[in-house]
Coordinates of C-alpha atoms and ligand atoms in Angstrom, one line a residue:
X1 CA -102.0 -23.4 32.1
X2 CA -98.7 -21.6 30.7
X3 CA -96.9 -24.4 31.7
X4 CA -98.8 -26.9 30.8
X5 CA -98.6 -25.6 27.2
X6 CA -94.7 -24.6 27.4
X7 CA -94.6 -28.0 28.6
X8 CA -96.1 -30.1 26.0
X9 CA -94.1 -28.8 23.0
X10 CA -91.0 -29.3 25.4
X11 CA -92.3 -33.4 25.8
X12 CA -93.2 -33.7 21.8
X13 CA -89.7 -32.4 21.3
X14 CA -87.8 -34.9 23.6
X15 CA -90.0 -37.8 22.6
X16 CA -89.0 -36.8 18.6
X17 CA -85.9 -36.4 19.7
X18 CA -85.4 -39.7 20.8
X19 CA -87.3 -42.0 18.2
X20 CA -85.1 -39.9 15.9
X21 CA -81.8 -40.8 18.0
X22 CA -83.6 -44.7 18.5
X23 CA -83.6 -44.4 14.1
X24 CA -80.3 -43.5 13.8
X25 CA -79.0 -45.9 16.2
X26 CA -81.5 -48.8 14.2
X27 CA -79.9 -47.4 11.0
X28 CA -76.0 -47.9 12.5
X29 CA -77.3 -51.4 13.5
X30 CA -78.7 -52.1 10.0
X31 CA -75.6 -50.5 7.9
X32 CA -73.6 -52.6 10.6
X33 CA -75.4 -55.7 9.4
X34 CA -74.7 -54.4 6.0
X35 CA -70.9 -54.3 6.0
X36 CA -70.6 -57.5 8.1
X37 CA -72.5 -59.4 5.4
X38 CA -71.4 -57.7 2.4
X39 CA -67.7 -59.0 4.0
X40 CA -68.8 -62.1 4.2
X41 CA -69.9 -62.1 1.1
X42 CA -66.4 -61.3 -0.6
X43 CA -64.9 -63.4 2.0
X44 CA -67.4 -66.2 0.2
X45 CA -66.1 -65.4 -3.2
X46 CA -62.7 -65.4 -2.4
X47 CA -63.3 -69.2 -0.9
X48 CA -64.5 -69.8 -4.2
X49 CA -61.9 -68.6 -5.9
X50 CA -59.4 -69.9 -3.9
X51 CA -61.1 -73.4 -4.6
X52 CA -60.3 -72.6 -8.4
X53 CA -57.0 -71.6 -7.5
X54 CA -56.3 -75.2 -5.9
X55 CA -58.1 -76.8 -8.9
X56 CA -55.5 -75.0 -11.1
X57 CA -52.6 -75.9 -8.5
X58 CA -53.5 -80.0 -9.0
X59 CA -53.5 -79.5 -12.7
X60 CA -50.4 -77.5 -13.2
X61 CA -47.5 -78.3 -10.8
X62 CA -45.6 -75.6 -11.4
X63 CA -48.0 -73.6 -9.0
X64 CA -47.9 -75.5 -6.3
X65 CA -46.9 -73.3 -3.6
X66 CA -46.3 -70.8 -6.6
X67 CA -49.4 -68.8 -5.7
X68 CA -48.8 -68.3 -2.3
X69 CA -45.4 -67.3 -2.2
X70 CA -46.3 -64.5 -5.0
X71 CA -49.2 -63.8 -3.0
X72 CA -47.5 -63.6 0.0
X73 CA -44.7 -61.5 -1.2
X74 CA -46.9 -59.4 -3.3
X75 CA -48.8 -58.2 0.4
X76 CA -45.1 -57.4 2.3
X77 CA -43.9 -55.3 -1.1
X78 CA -47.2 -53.4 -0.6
X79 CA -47.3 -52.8 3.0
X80 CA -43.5 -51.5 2.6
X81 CA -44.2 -49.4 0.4
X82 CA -47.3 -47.7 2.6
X83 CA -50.0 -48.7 0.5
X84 CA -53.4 -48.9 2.5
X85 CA -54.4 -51.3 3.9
X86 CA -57.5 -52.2 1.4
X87 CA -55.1 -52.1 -1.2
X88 CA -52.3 -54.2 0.2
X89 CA -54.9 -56.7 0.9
X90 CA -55.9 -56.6 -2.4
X91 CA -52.3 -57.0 -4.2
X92 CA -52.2 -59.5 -2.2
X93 CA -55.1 -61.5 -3.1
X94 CA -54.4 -60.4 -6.7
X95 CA -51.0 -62.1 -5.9
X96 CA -52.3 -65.3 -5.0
X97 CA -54.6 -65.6 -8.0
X98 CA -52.6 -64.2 -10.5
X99 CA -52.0 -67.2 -12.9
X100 CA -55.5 -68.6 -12.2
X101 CA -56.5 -68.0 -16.3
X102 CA -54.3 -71.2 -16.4
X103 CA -56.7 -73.0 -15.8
X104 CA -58.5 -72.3 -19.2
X105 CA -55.2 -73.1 -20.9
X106 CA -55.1 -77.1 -22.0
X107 CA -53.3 -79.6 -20.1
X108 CA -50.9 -80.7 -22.8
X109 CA -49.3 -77.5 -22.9
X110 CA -49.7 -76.5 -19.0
X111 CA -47.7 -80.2 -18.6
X112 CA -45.5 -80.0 -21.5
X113 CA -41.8 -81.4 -20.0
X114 CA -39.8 -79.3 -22.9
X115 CA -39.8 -75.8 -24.3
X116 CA -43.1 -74.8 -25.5
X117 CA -43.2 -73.3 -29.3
X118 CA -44.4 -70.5 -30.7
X119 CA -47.8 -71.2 -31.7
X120 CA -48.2 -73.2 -27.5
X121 CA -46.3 -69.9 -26.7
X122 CA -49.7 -67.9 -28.4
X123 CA -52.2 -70.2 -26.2
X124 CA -50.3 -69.9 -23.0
X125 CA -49.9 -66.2 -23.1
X126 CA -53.7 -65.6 -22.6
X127 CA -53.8 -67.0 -19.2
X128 CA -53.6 -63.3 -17.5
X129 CA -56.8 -62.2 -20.1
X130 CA -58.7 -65.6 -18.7
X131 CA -57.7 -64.8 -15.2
X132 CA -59.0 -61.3 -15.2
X133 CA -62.3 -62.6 -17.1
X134 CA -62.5 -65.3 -14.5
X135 CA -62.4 -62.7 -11.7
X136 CA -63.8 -59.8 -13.7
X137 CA -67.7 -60.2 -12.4
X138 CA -67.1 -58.7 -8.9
X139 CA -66.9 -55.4 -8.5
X140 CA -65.3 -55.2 -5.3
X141 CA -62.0 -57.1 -7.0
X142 CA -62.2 -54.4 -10.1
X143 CA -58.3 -53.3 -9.0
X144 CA -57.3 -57.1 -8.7
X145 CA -58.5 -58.1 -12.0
X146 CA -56.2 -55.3 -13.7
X147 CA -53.0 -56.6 -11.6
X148 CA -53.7 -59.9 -12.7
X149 CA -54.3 -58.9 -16.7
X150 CA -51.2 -56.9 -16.3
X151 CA -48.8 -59.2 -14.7
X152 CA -46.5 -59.9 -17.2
X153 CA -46.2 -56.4 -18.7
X154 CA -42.8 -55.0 -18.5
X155 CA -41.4 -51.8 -17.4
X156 CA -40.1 -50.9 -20.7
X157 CA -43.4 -52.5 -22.6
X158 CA -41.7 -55.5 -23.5
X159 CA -44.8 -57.6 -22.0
X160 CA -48.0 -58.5 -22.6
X161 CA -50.9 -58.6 -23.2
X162 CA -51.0 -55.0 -23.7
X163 CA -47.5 -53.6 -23.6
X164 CA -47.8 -51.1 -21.3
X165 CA -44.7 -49.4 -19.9
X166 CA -43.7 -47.8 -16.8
X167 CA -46.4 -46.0 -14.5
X168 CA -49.1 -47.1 -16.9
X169 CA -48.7 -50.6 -15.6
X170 CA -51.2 -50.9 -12.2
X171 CA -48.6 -51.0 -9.6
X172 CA -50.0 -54.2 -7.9
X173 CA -49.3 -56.0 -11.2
X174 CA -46.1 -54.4 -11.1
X175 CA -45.0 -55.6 -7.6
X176 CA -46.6 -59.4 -8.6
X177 CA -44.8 -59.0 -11.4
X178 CA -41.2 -58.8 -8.9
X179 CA -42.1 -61.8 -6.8
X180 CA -43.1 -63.8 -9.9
X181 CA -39.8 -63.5 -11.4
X182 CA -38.1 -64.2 -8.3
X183 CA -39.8 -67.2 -7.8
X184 CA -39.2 -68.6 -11.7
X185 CA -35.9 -67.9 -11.0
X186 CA -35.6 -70.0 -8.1
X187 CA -37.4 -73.1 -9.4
X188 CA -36.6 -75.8 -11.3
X189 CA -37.1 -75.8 -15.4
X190 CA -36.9 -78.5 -17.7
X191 CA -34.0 -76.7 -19.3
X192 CA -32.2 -75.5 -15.5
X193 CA -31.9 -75.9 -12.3
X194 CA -33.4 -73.2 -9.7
X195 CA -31.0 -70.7 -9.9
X196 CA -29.4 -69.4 -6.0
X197 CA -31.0 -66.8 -4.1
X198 CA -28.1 -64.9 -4.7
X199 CA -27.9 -65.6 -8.5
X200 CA -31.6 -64.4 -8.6
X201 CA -31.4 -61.4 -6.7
X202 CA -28.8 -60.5 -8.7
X203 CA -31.1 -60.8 -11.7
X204 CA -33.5 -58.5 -10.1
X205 CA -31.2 -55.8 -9.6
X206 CA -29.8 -56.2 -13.3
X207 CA -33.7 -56.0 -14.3
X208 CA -34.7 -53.0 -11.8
X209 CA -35.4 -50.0 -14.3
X210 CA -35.2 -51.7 -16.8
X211 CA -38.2 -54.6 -17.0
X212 CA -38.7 -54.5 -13.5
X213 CA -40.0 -51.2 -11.6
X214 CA -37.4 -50.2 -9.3
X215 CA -38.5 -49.2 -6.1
X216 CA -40.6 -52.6 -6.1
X217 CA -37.4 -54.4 -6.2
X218 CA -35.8 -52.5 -4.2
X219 CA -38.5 -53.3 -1.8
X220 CA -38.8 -56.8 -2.6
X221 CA -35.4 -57.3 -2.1
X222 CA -35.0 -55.9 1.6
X223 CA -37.9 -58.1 2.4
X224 CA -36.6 -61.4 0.5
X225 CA -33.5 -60.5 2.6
X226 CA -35.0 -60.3 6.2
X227 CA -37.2 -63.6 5.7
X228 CA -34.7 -66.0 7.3
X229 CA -36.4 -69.2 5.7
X230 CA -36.3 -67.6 2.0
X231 CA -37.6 -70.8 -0.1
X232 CA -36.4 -73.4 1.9
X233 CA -38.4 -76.0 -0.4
X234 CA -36.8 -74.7 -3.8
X235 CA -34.7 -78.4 -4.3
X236 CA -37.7 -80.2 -3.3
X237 CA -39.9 -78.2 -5.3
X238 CA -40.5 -80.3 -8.7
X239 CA -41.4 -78.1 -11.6
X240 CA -42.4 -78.6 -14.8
X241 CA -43.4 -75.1 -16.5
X242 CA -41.7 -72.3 -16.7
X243 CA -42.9 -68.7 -16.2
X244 CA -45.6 -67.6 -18.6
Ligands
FE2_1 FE1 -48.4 -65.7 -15.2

């Protein structure tokens, strides 16, 4: 009899025991479920806005290939410098969608052949506010939608749209800001040719500290360096627009 009742607390415990374990495991499953989706979700949006991107890319030719280079570069500057991993993905994709407000600037100006004036000047420079409203709705790209806003601030708050200076600017925007240059300078304008890889790196060392955050050029640089088909397309590039 003893036994018997020692016994059946004993059994009530291992049978809780395991539909608690069976629970937890169930629970794993289902937060598994949860993070798979919830990828695929962003993995979704990105599509989407990738698909904007291309839109833009046919109505602007100057980025053609633009995005993706800056995207591209954007990622390498980040993982040199040791970001993780979330966050190099997300310069990156910040990167690659960084001029997307362009597409809520009119044609006429985004295809203009000459010099834009002042008052074209006024409409063009709102493309980075556009772009971060365009991407502001999801939350998982907050930290993207900053580094494209800021992506043509300055080091020494010569930019815009805010004129932020220094570590104020989000470093993302600050690295995109390194490959963007990079890549205006080695395309062709309606008032120059591309300038040499050389001539442009030279550029970016004249700018480091000075518009230019340092250590992202510094960065950039050994990596623009190691790439042994560094812009191979630049004279067959045709460009029309020059940075903005
Ligand atoms: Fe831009």
């Amino acid at each position: 009899m003893a036994t018997r009742v020692n016994a059946a607390p004993g059994d009530d415990l291992t049978v809780a025991y395991r539909r608690l374990n069976a629970a937890y495991q169930q629970t794993l499953r289902y937060a598994e479920d949860v993070r798979r989706l919830y990828q695929q979700v962003q993995r979704a949006i990105y599509q989407s806005l990738l698909g904007l991107a291309n839109a833009l890319e046919a109505k602007d030719a100057y980025t053609r290939g633009h995005s993706e280079r800056v995207g591209a570069w954007s990622r390498g500057v980040a993982a040199a410098l040791g970001l993780p991993p979330g966050e190099v993905d997300m310069i990156g994709q910040a990167g690659l969608l960084h001029d997307i407000g362009k597409i809520g600037i009119p044609e006429g100006i985004l295809r203009k052949p000459g010099v834009l004036d002042p008052e074209e000047w006024t409409v063009m420079r709102n493309h980075p506010l556009i772009g971060a409203q365009i991407v502001a709705p999801f939350d998982f790209f907050t930290g993207g939608a900053l580094m494209i806003r800021h992506h043509h601030e300055r080091w020494d708050g010569s930019g815009y749209p805010d004129g932020l200076a220094g570590d104020e600017i989000p470093l993302g925007a600050r690295i995109i800001a390194v490959a963007d240059v990079y890549d205006a300078l080695t395309s062709n304008r309606p008032y120059r040719a591309a300038l040499s890889h050389a001539t442009a790196l030279e550029h970016l060392t004249a700018s480091a500290g000075l518009t230019l955050d340092e250590d992202a050029v510094g960065v950039f640089v050994g990596l623009i360096e190691a790439l042994s088909t560094t812009k191979p397309d630049v004279d067959a590039r045709s460009v029309l627009r020059p940075s903005s």
